[in-house]
PDB file of C-alpha atoms in Angstrom:
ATOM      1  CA  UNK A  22       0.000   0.000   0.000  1.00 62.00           C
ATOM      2  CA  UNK A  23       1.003   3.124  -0.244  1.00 68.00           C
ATOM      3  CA  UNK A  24       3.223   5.118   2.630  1.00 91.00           C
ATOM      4  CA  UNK A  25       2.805   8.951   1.339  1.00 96.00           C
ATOM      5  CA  UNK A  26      -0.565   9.744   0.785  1.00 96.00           C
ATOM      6  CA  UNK A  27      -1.674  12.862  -0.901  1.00 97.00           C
ATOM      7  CA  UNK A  28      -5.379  14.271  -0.516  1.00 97.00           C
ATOM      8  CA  UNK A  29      -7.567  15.071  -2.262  1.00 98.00           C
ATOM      9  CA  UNK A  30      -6.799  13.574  -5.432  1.00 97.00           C
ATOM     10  CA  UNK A  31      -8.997  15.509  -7.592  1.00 98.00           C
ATOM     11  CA  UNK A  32     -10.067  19.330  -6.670  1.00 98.00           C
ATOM     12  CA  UNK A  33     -12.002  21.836  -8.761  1.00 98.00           C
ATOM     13  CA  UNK A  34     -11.876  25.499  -7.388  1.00 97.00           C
ATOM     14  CA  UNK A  35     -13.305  28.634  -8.825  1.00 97.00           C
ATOM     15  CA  UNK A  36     -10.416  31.691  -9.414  1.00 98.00           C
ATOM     16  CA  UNK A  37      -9.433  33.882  -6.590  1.00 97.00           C
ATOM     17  CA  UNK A  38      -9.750  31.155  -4.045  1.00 98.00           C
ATOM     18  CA  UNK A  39      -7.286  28.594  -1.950  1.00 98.00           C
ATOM     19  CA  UNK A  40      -6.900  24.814  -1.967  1.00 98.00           C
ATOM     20  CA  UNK A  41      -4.863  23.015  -0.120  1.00 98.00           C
ATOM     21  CA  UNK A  42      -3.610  19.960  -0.521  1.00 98.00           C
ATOM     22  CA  UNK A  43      -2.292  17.560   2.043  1.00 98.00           C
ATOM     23  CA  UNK A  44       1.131  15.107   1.961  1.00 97.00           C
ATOM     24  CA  UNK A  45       1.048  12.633   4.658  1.00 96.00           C
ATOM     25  CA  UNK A  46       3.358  10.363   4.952  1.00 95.00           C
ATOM     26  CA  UNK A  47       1.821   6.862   6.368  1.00 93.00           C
ATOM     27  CA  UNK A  48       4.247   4.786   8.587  1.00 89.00           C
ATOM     28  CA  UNK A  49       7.748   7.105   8.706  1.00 92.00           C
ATOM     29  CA  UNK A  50       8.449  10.470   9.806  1.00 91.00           C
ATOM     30  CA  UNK A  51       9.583  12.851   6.974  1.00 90.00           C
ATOM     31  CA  UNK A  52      11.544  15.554   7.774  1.00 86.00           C
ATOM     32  CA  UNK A  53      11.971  16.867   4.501  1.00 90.00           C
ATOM     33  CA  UNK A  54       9.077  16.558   1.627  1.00 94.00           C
ATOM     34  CA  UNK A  55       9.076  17.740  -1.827  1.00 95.00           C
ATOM     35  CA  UNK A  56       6.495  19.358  -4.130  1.00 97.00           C
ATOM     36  CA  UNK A  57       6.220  19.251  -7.733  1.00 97.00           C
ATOM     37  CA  UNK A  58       4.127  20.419 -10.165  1.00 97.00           C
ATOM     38  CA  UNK A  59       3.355  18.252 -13.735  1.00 98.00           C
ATOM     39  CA  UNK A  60       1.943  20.288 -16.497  1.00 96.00           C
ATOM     40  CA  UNK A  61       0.472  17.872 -19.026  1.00 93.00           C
ATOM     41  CA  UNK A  62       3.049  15.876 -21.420  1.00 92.00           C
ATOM     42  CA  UNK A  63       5.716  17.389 -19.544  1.00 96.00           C
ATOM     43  CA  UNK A  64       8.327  16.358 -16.985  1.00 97.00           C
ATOM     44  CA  UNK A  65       7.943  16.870 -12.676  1.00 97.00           C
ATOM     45  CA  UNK A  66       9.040  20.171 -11.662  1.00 95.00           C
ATOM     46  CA  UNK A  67      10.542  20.865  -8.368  1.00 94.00           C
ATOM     47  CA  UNK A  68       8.569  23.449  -6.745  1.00 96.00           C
ATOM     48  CA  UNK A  69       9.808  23.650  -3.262  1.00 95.00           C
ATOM     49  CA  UNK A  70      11.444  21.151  -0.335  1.00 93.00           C
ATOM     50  CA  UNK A  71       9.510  21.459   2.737  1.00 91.00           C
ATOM     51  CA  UNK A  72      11.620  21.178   5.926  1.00 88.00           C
ATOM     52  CA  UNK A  73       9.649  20.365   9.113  1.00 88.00           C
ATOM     53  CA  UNK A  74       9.576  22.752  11.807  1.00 86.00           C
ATOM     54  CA  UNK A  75      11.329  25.028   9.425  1.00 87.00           C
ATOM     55  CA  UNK A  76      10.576  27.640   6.154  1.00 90.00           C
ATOM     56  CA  UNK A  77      10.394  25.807   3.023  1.00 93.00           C
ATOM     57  CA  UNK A  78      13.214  26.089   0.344  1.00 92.00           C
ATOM     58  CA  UNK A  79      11.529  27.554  -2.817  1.00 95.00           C
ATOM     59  CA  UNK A  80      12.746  26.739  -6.331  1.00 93.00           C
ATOM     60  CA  UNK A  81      13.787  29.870  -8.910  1.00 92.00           C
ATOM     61  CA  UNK A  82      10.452  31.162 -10.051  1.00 94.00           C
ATOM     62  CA  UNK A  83       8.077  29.464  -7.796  1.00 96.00           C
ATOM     63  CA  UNK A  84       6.211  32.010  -5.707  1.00 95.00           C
ATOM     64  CA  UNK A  85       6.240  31.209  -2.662  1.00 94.00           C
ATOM     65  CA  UNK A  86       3.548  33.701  -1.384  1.00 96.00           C
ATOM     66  CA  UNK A  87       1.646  32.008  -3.516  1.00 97.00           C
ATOM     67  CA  UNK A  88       2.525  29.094  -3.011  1.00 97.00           C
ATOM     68  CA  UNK A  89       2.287  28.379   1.126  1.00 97.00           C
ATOM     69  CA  UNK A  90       4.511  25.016   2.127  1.00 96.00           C
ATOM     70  CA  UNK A  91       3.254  24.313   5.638  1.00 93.00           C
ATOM     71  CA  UNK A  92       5.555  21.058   7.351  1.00 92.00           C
ATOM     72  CA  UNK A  93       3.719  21.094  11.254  1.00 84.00           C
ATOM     73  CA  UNK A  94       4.423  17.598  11.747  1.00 92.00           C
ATOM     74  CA  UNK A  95       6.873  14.938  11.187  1.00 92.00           C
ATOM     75  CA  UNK A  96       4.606  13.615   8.963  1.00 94.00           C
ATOM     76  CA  UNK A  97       2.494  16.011   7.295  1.00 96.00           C
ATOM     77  CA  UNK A  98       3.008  18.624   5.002  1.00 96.00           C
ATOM     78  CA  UNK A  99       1.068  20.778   3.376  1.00 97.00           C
ATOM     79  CA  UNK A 100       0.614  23.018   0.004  1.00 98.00           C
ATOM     80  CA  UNK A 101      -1.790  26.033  -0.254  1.00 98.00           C
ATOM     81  CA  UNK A 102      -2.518  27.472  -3.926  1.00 98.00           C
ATOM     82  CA  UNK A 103      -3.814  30.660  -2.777  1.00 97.00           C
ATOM     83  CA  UNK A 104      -5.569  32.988  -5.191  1.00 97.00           C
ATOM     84  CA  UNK A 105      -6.103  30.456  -7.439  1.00 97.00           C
ATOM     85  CA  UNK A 106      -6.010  31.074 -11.843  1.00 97.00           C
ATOM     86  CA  UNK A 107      -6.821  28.646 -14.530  1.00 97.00           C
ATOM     87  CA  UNK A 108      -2.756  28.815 -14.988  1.00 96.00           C
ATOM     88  CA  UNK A 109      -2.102  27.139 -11.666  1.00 97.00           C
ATOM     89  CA  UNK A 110      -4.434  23.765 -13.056  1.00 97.00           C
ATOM     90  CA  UNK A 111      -1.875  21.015 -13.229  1.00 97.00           C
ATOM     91  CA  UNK A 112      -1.105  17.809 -11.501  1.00 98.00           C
ATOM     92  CA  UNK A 113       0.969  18.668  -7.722  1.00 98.00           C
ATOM     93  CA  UNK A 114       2.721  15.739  -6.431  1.00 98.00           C
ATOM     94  CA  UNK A 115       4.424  15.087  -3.282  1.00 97.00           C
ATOM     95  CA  UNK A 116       7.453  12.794  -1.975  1.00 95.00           C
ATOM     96  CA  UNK A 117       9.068  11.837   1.269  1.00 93.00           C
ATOM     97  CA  UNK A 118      12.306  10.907   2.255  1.00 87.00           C
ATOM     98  CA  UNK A 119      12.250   8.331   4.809  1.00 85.00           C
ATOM     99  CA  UNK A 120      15.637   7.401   6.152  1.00 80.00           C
ATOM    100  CA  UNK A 121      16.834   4.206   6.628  1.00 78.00           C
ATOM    101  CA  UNK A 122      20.081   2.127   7.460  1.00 76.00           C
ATOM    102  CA  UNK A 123      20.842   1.219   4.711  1.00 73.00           C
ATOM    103  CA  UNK A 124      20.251   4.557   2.833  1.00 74.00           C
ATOM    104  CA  UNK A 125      17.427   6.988   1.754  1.00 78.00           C
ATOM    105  CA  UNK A 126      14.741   6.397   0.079  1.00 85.00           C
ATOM    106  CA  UNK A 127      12.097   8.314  -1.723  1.00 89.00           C
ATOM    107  CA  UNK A 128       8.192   7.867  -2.026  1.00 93.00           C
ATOM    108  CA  UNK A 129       5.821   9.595  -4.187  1.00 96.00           C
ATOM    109  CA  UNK A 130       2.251  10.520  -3.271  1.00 97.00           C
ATOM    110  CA  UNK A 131      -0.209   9.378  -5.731  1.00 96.00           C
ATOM    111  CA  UNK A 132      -0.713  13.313  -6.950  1.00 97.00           C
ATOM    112  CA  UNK A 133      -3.546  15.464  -6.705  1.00 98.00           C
ATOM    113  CA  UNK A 134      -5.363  16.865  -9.985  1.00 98.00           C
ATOM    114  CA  UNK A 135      -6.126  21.066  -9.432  1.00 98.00           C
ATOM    115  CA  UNK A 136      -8.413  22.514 -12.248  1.00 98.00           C
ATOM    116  CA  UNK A 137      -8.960  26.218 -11.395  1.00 98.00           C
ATOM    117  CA  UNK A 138     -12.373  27.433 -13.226  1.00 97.00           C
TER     118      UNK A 138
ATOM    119  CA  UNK B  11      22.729  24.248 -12.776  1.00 78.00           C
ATOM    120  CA  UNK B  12      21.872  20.122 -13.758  1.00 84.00           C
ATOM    121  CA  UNK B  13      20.221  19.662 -16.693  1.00 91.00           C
ATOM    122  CA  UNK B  14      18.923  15.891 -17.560  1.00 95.00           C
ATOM    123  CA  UNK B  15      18.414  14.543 -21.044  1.00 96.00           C
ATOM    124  CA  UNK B  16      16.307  11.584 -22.366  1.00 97.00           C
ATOM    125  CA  UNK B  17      15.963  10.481 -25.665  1.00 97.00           C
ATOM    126  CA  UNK B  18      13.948  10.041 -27.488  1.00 97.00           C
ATOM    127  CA  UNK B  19      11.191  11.869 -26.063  1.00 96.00           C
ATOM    128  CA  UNK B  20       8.747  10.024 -28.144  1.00 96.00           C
ATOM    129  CA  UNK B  21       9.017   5.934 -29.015  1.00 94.00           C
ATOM    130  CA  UNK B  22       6.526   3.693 -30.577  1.00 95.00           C
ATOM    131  CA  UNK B  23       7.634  -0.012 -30.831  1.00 92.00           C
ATOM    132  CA  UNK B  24       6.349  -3.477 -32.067  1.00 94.00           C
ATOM    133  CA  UNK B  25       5.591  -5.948 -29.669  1.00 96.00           C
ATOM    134  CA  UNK B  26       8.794  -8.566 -29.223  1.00 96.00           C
ATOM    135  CA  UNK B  27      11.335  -5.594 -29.993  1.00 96.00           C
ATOM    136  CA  UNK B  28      14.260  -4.288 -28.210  1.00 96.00           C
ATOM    137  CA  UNK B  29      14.910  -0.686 -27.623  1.00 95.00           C
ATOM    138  CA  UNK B  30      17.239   1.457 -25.606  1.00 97.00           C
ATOM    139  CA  UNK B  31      16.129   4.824 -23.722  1.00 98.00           C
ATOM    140  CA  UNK B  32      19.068   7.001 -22.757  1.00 98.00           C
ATOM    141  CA  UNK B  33      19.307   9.314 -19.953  1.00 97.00           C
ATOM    142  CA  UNK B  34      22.090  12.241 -19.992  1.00 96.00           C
ATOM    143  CA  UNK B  35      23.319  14.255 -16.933  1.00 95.00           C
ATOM    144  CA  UNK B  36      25.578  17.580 -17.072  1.00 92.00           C
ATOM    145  CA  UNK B  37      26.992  17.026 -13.588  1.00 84.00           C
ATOM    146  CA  UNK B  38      28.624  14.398 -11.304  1.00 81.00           C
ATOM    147  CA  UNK B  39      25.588  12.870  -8.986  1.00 77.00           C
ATOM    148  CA  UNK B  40      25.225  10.349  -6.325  1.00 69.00           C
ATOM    149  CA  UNK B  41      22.259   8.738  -7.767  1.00 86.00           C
ATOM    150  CA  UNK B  42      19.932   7.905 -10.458  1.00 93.00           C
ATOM    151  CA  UNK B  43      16.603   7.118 -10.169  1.00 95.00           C
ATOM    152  CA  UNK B  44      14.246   5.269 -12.755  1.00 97.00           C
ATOM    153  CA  UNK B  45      10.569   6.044 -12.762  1.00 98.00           C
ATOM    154  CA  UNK B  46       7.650   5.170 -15.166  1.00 98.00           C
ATOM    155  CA  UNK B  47       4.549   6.896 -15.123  1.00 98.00           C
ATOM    156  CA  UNK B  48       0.909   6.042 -16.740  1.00 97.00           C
ATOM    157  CA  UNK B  49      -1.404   8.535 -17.608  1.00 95.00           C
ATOM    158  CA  UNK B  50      -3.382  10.130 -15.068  1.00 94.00           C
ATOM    159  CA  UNK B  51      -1.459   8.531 -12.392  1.00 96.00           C
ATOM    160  CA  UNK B  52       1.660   9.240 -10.032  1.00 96.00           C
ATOM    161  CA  UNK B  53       5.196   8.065 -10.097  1.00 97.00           C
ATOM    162  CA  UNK B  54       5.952   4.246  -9.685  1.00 96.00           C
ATOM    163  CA  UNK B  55       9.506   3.624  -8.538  1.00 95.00           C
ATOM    164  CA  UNK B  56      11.898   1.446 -11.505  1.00 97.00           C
ATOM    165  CA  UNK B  57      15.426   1.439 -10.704  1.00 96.00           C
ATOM    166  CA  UNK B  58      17.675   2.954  -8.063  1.00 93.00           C
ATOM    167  CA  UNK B  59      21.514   2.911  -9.467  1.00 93.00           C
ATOM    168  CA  UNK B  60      24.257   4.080  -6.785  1.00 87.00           C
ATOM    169  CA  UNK B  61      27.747   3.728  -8.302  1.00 85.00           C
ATOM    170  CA  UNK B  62      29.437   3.354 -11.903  1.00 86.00           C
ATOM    171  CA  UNK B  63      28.705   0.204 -13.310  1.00 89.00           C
ATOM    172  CA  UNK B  64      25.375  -0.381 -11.479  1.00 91.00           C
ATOM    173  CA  UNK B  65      23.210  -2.632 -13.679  1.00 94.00           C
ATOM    174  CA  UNK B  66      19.856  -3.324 -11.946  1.00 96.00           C
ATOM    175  CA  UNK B  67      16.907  -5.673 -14.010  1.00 97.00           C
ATOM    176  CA  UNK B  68      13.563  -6.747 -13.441  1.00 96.00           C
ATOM    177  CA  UNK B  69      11.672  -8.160 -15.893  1.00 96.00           C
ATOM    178  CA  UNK B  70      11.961  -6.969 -19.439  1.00 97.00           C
ATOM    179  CA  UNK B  71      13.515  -4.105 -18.300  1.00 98.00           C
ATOM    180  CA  UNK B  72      17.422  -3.237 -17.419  1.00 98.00           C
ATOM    181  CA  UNK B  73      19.044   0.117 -16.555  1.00 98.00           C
ATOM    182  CA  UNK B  74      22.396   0.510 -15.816  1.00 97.00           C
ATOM    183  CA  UNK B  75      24.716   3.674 -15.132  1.00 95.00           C
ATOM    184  CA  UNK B  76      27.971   4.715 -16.488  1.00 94.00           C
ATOM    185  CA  UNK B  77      28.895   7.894 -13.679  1.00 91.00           C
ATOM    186  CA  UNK B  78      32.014   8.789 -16.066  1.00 92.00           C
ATOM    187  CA  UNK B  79      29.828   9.341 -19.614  1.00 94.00           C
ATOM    188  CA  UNK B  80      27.176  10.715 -17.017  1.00 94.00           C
ATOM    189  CA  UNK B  81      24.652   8.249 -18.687  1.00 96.00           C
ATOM    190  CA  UNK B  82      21.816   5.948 -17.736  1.00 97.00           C
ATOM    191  CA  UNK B  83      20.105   3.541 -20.129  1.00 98.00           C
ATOM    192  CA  UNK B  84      17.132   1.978 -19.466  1.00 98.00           C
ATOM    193  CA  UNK B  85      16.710  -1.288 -21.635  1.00 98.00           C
ATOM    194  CA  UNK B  86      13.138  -3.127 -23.240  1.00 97.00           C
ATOM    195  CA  UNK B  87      13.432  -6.326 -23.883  1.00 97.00           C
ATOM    196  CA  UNK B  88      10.786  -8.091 -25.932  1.00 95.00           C
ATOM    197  CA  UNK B  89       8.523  -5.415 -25.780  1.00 94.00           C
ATOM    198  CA  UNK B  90       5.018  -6.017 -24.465  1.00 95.00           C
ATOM    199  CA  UNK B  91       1.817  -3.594 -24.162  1.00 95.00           C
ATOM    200  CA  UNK B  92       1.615  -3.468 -20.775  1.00 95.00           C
ATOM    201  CA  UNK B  93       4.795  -1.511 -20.674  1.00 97.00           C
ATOM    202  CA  UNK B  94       3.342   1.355 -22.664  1.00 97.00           C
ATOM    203  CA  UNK B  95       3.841   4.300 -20.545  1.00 97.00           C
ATOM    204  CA  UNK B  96       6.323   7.808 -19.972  1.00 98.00           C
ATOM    205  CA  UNK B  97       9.333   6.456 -18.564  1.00 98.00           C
ATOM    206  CA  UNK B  98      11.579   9.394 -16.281  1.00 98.00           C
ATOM    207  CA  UNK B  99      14.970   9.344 -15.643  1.00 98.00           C
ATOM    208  CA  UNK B 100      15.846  11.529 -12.067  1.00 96.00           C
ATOM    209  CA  UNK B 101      19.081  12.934 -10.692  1.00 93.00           C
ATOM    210  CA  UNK B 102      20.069  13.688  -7.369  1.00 84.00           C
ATOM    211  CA  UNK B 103      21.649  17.109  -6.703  1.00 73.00           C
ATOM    212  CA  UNK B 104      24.881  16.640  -5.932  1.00 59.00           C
ATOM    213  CA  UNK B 105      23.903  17.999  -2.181  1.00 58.00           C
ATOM    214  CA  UNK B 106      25.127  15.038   0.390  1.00 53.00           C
ATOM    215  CA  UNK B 107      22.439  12.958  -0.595  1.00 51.00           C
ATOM    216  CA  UNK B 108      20.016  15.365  -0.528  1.00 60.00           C
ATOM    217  CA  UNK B 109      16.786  13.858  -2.525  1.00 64.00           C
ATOM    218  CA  UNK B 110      16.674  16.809  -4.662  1.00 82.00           C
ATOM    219  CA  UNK B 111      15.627  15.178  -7.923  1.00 90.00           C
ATOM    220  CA  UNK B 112      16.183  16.629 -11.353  1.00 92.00           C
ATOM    221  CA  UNK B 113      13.955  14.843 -14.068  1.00 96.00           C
ATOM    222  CA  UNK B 114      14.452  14.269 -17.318  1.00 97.00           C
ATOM    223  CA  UNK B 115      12.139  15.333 -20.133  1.00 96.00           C
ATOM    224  CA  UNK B 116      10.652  11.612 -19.966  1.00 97.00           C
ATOM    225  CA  UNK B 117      10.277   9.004 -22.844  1.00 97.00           C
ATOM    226  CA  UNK B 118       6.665   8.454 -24.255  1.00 97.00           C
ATOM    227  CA  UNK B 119       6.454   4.593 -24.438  1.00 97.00           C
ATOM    228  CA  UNK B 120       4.033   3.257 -26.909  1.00 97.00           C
ATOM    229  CA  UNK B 121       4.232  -0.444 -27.546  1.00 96.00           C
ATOM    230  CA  UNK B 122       1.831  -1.681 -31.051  1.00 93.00           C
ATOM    231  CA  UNK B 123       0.863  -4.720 -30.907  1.00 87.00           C
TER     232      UNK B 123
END
């Protein structure tokens, strides 16, 4: 099953208002998660690394008043679009580091659709 | 700044063929990651290659990782239709292990039957 969940998978908001989507990850604590952001046929972008307890690290050109990173918890972090505009539609996917022995290793959420209307 | 190269970006392939997708890297890494993804749907986790030389398999599909020629090549072996999908190459900024992935453009994966 799967140990970072993202919710909600699918959201539709009208322009000018927030969403927020949630990264939890399931049976590890995560101090550092990662957003991205998949426009359709391309490639993930790296929007931000979100450090718990801690300001997230934005990426070159990613607003990040617009983009609010929350990371409360050892095992949730959180992404608000706020201000939503049809331009901000796009797929948003999460990961989590969870550290082990043996080395790191990374885990994808399964993604959460935005449409802005 | 890393910059990661696939090609092709696009690949349609018969059934029972071989093919070769290459990943490029500008700059030395620790690690390179293997993803495919079908539409609609998140990342699901391929290949994990740590040093030069690394060859990792499963199923009808190899990738391996030359850290000199900063290139990764994932392999298809007798090609089948379930393994129609975008295929990703990632990189790891070179940050102490840091999971800061760079991804390549991706390969679009279309297998005729």
């Amino acid at each position: 099953g799967a140990v970072v969940s993202q919710h909600p998978s699918r959201v539709i908001c009208k322009s000018g208002t927030s969403v927020k989507i949630e990264c939890r990850s399931l049976d590890f604590q995560a101090t550092t998660m990662f957003w991205y952001r998949q426009f359709p046929k391309q490639s993930l972008m790296l929007m931000a690394t979100s450090n718990e307890g801690s300001k997230a690290t934005y990426e070159q050109g990613v607003e990040k008043d617009k983009f609010l990173i929350n990371h409360a918890s050892l095992t949730l972090s959180t992404l608000t679009v706020t201000s939503a505009h049809p331009e901000d539609s796009s797929f948003y996917i999460c990961s989590a580091r969870r550290r082990g022995l043996s080395g790191n290793t990374i885990y994808f959420g399964e993604g959460s659709w935005l449409t802005v209307v | 700044e890393l910059k990661v190269e696939q090609n092709p970006l696009f690949l349609s392939m018969q059934e029972g063929k071989n093919y070769t997708i290459y990943c490029n890297y500008s700059t030395t890494s620790d690690r390179l990651y293997w993803y495919r993804q079908d539409p609609g749907k998140s990342l699901e986790s391929l290949f994990v290659l740590l040093s030069n030389g690394a060859v990792k398999q499963e199923g009808r599909l190899m990738a391996s990782l030359d850290t000199k020629a900063r290139l990764s090549t994932l392999h298809i072996t007798a090609a089948v239709h379930d393994l129609s999908a975008t295929y990703f190459c990632a990189v790891d900024k070179p940050n102490f292990g840091n999971e800061k992935l760079t991804f390549g453009t991706g390969t679009r994966l279309t297998i005729i039957p």
